Amino acid sequence: MHPLRRLDRSVARVESAAAVFVLLAMVLVASAQALFFNIAERDVAWAQSLLDGLSWADTFLQKGTLWLALIGASLATQQDRHIAIDVLPKIAPPRARAVMRFIASLGASVTAFILARVFFQACLIADASVPFEYEVLTAEGPAHVCDVPPAELGATSRPDALCALRAAFGAAGVRVASGGGIAQLIVPLMFSVIGLRLAMRALISGRAALRGGEGPGGEDPDDSAPNDSGDAPHTKDADEAPSTP
Amino acid sequence: MTSLLFILLVLAVALCGAPLYAVFGALSLWLFWTLPDTPLSGAANDMFSEKFADSPLLVTIPLFTFAGVLLAASGAPDRLVRVSRALFGWAHGGLAIVCLVASTIFTTFTGGSGITIVAIGALLFPALIQEKYHERFSLGLVTTGGSLGVLFPPSVPVILYGVVGGVDIEGLFMAALLPGLLMIVVLAIYSSVVGARTQVARTPFSPREAAAVLWWAKWEAALPVVLIAGLMSGMLRIHEAAAFTALYVLVIELFVYKDISLRDVPRIAVDCVVLVGAILIILATAVGLTAYLIQANVPQTILESMQTFIGSKWTFLLVLNVFLLLVGMTMDIFSAIVVVVPLIVPIAQHFGVNPYHLGAIFLLNLEIGYLTPPFGLNLFISGFRFKRPLTQVYPAVLPFILLLLVTLGITTYVPQLSTWSSRLSGALDLDASTLPLPDADLRASTTDELTADEPTDSETLDDLSGETLDDLSGETLEDLLDAEGDAPEDSPNAPSADETLEDLLGQGRAGETLDDL
């Protein structure tokens, strides 16, 4: 197997693991939210305190959806299962198909990289202002709780994990103010991964086009991950559909 | 000129089979580039707003899809078919009706039309042939079955429509309920006629058998009941209901029916995430396109040019249907919702179409679009799954398309089918012309209409003139409503108007709970 493809698969494995974790966590968190809410409604103290402990749940669910959307899109790229207008490639002869695939992958790859950049800037803008819950009033005016020396904080507690992440991202030149803001960075990250995957496909199909089209089994059999559900947004289905005589 | 060249280039790349999100992404990038004073990143920021990432409905899509994928991977399709068969197998065309009912329920919960054809159609197609239904009819039936149920939440298209169109899901559900049922009834009658004419054998109804099968499938059969009860009672918010559904299905399939082993769960979860990702990334990049269309006043421009030749709401609806059918034929349902809904909603509002009525029409059109040659998605999936050439699938679905078009016509020109609930007009924009109900005068909030209908109250109403409802404090409004309610003449529906206006005030909450129902 080509080393690039091996890398691609390893990345996909990490993505899958993250996706499964986030999805199951979302199911459990939202269910717990509903459960505690309904028990707390009946004036049960422990349920109320558990519910208060889940105050991050709504943000988590929103950002989790973002993660699933972007990781899913990246995996869909890897498995070649994106929704696309693929009538022409379907009826084209092998060489033309390889050329079309090259053009499509290259164009999509460039777009994905530009989108990654634009969304990165948007992430920074979206997370530029200090969120209300992390705002501390100091002598010099309002400041982020992580930027205030612990001595001046007084009774306010310091979110240590967030501050560590903020410092780490800050060292890389990325200013983030909240957990949600950090989570949003998945968008530019995954768009970059998608861009790389598409560039790889452009390379493969470009080579196939130069060689005179794909072989009898399609130009890269490794590309189609095993998938037996045969569901809707699935270009493979259409690819293999019997053509009209 | 460069714009035109660029758009042609993007189109060429799209036709080469580039993923749709890249196409939308490239278009929105370019369009924002050409706009003066609009930084790209500012436009991209929309994606992190409530228009996409922060929409409370978006969370439900992966959760409901997970439940659906789990159901599809389990023995649920088989149980569903057996239950429907025990309940409907006695009728003329019984098995065909079984197919309609089972497909509808299955699509509703899995959200995707392809899964239904593969899971339910694959079970029923051989059975239909075995019972001597014509192959053409059977093929058309299972292909059509794949798109039924799209009208009912929690199907993904309905939720997506709610997100993009900014209407609440419960309202959309009630608006689409009767048209959806009508559609199934029409198709069931057709199936009965075909069944009777081809003299297909019938299985007599056996209460004992029905009870036994229902008991066997009780855990899955309880799901819709539990879900609706949870939502109606306000115990579950919509995203909690989605999570609950996923958890419930996971538990019963893992531990009660044992159709799925714990080891299968990661694979199924990844499958779900890929499906969700393929849909949501289109929505994410299209948010930019939508923002551009609105910033560039495209809906207004279309509206102005339309006004020169479209005078009435009814002509508008006719044109809309033709347009949407064309959209459904060429675009997949998700991109269609994302791109077309923001264009159409303001125009429809201008012509006084109830937004929920519009939703029902829109979804019904796209549902038909799944089946419409040459590019309807179901045709490809069905042809692929049942190993039939498209030339054989096209004629098979034609009678079904015609019947669905009849339903569409009824849905379009009998708005009461979609707007029967007082709740549905309650969430309307405060424009009297958008209230088609007979008792519209009570719900109308513009002063003109009220004064015209109820001169006795003109004093109170004069105070209101020029003000919009939003400007009024809740108290003032309640006072006003009391006055309306006390007026003995011509106010039989005062309580309902009361509710409606309270709904209006509570619009911020709407969409969170079903309390109001």
Coordinates of C-alpha atoms in Angstrom, one line a residue, chain A residues 16 19-20 23-24 26-28 30-31 33-34 37-38 42 58 61-63 65-66 68-73 75-77 79 81-90 100-101 103-104 107-108 111-112 114-115 118-119 121-123 125-126 184 187-188 191 194 198 227-233 236-238 240-245, chain B residues 13-22 25-26 29 33 40-42 44-45 47-48 52-56 58-59 62-63 66 112-115 118 234-237 239-240 243-244 246-247 250 265-267 269-282 284-285 332 334-335 375 377 380-381 383-384 387-391:
Chain A
S16 CA -13.8 7.5 13.4
A19 CA -16.8 10.6 15.9
V20 CA -18.0 7.6 17.7
L23 CA -21.9 10.8 19.1
L24 CA -22.3 8.5 22.0
M26 CA -24.1 13.5 22.8
V27 CA -26.7 10.8 23.2
L28 CA -25.8 10.3 26.9
A30 CA -28.8 15.0 26.2
S31 CA -30.6 12.1 27.7
Q33 CA -30.2 16.5 30.7
A34 CA -33.8 15.4 30.0
F37 CA -34.6 18.2 34.3
N38 CA -37.7 16.1 34.8
R42 CA -40.4 17.6 41.2
D58 CA -26.1 22.9 25.4
L61 CA -24.2 19.5 22.0
Q62 CA -23.9 22.4 19.6
K63 CA -20.2 22.1 19.1
T65 CA -22.8 18.5 16.1
L66 CA -20.2 20.7 14.4
L68 CA -19.8 15.3 13.7
A69 CA -20.6 17.3 10.6
L70 CA -17.0 18.1 9.8
I71 CA -15.5 14.7 10.7
G72 CA -18.3 13.0 8.9
A73 CA -17.6 15.2 5.8
L75 CA -14.8 10.5 6.3
A76 CA -17.3 10.9 3.4
T77 CA -14.4 12.3 1.3
Q79 CA -15.0 6.8 1.4
R81 CA -19.5 9.1 -0.5
H82 CA -20.2 12.7 -1.1
I83 CA -23.3 14.0 -2.7
A84 CA -22.3 15.1 -6.1
I85 CA -23.7 15.6 -9.6
D86 CA -22.1 12.5 -11.1
V87 CA -24.2 11.8 -14.2
L88 CA -21.4 12.8 -16.6
P89 CA -18.6 10.8 -15.0
K90 CA -20.9 7.9 -14.9
M100 CA -13.1 14.5 -14.9
R101 CA -12.2 13.0 -11.5
I103 CA -10.6 18.2 -12.4
A104 CA -13.3 17.7 -9.8
G107 CA -11.1 22.2 -7.9
A108 CA -12.7 20.8 -4.7
T111 CA -11.9 25.3 -2.5
A112 CA -11.5 23.3 0.6
I114 CA -9.5 28.4 0.9
L115 CA -12.6 27.6 3.0
V118 CA -11.7 31.7 5.7
F119 CA -13.2 29.7 8.5
Q121 CA -10.3 33.7 10.4
A122 CA -14.0 33.5 11.2
C123 CA -13.3 31.3 14.2
I125 CA -13.5 36.7 15.0
A126 CA -16.2 34.6 16.6
Q184 CA -15.0 25.5 16.6
V187 CA -14.0 23.4 11.2
P188 CA -10.8 24.9 9.6
F191 CA -11.4 21.5 5.9
I194 CA -10.5 17.3 3.4
L198 CA -8.9 15.7 -2.3
N227 CA -19.9 -0.1 3.3
D228 CA -23.0 -2.3 3.3
S229 CA -25.8 0.0 4.2
G230 CA -26.3 1.5 0.7
D231 CA -27.9 4.7 1.9
A232 CA -29.0 7.8 0.3
P233 CA -26.1 10.3 0.0
K236 CA -21.1 4.9 -5.1
D237 CA -24.7 3.5 -5.5
A238 CA -25.2 5.6 -8.6
E240 CA -22.6 1.1 -9.9
A241 CA -26.1 1.4 -11.0
P242 CA -26.9 -0.4 -14.2
S243 CA -26.6 1.9 -17.1
T244 CA -29.4 2.2 -19.6
P245 CA -28.8 0.1 -22.6
Chain B
V13 CA -16.1 21.4 -12.2
A14 CA -19.4 20.5 -10.7
L15 CA -20.5 18.5 -13.7
C16 CA -17.2 16.6 -13.5
G17 CA -18.5 15.2 -10.2
A18 CA -17.1 17.6 -7.6
P19 CA -18.8 17.3 -4.2
L20 CA -21.7 19.7 -3.9
Y21 CA -20.3 21.4 -0.8
A22 CA -17.2 22.4 -2.7
G25 CA -18.3 26.9 -1.2
A26 CA -16.6 28.1 -4.3
L29 CA -16.4 32.6 -1.8
W33 CA -15.2 38.4 -3.0
L40 CA -15.0 36.9 3.6
S41 CA -14.4 35.9 7.2
G42 CA -17.4 38.0 8.3
A44 CA -18.2 32.9 7.1
N45 CA -19.1 33.9 10.6
M47 CA -21.9 29.6 9.9
F48 CA -21.1 29.9 13.6
F52 CA -26.2 27.0 11.3
A53 CA -24.0 25.9 14.1
D54 CA -26.0 27.4 16.9
S55 CA -29.4 26.3 15.6
P56 CA -31.1 24.3 18.3
L58 CA -29.3 21.0 14.1
V59 CA -28.4 18.8 17.1
P62 CA -27.2 13.3 14.0
L63 CA -29.2 12.0 16.9
F66 CA -28.2 7.5 14.6
G112 CA -33.4 9.0 4.4
S113 CA -35.2 7.6 1.5
G114 CA -32.4 5.3 0.3
I115 CA -32.3 3.4 3.5
V118 CA -32.7 -1.0 0.8
G234 CA -43.3 19.0 27.5
M235 CA -41.1 16.5 29.3
L236 CA -38.7 16.4 26.4
R237 CA -37.3 19.2 24.3
H239 CA -33.1 17.6 20.9
E240 CA -33.6 15.6 24.1
A243 CA -31.2 11.7 22.1
F244 CA -33.8 9.7 24.0
A246 CA -31.2 7.1 19.9
L247 CA -30.6 5.8 23.4
L250 CA -29.6 1.4 21.2
V265 CA -22.0 -0.1 17.4
P266 CA -18.8 1.8 16.3
R267 CA -19.3 0.8 12.7
A269 CA -22.0 5.1 14.5
V270 CA -19.4 5.9 11.9
D271 CA -21.9 5.1 9.2
C272 CA -24.3 7.6 10.7
V273 CA -21.6 10.3 11.1
V274 CA -20.7 9.9 7.4
L275 CA -24.3 10.3 6.3
V276 CA -24.7 13.3 8.6
G277 CA -21.5 14.9 7.5
A278 CA -22.3 14.5 3.8
I279 CA -25.5 16.5 4.4
L280 CA -24.5 19.0 7.0
I281 CA -21.3 20.2 5.2
I282 CA -23.5 21.2 2.2
A284 CA -22.6 24.7 6.1
T285 CA -21.1 26.0 2.9
D332 CA -31.1 16.4 -4.1
F334 CA -30.9 18.6 1.0
S335 CA -29.2 21.1 -1.3
F375 CA -32.2 12.3 -11.9
L377 CA -32.3 9.7 -6.3
F380 CA -31.0 5.2 -9.0
I381 CA -31.1 3.5 -5.7
G383 CA -32.4 0.4 -10.0
F384 CA -29.2 -0.5 -8.3
K387 CA -30.8 -4.8 -10.6
R388 CA -33.2 -3.2 -13.0
P389 CA -32.2 -0.8 -15.8
L390 CA -33.4 2.8 -15.3
T391 CA -35.5 2.4 -18.5

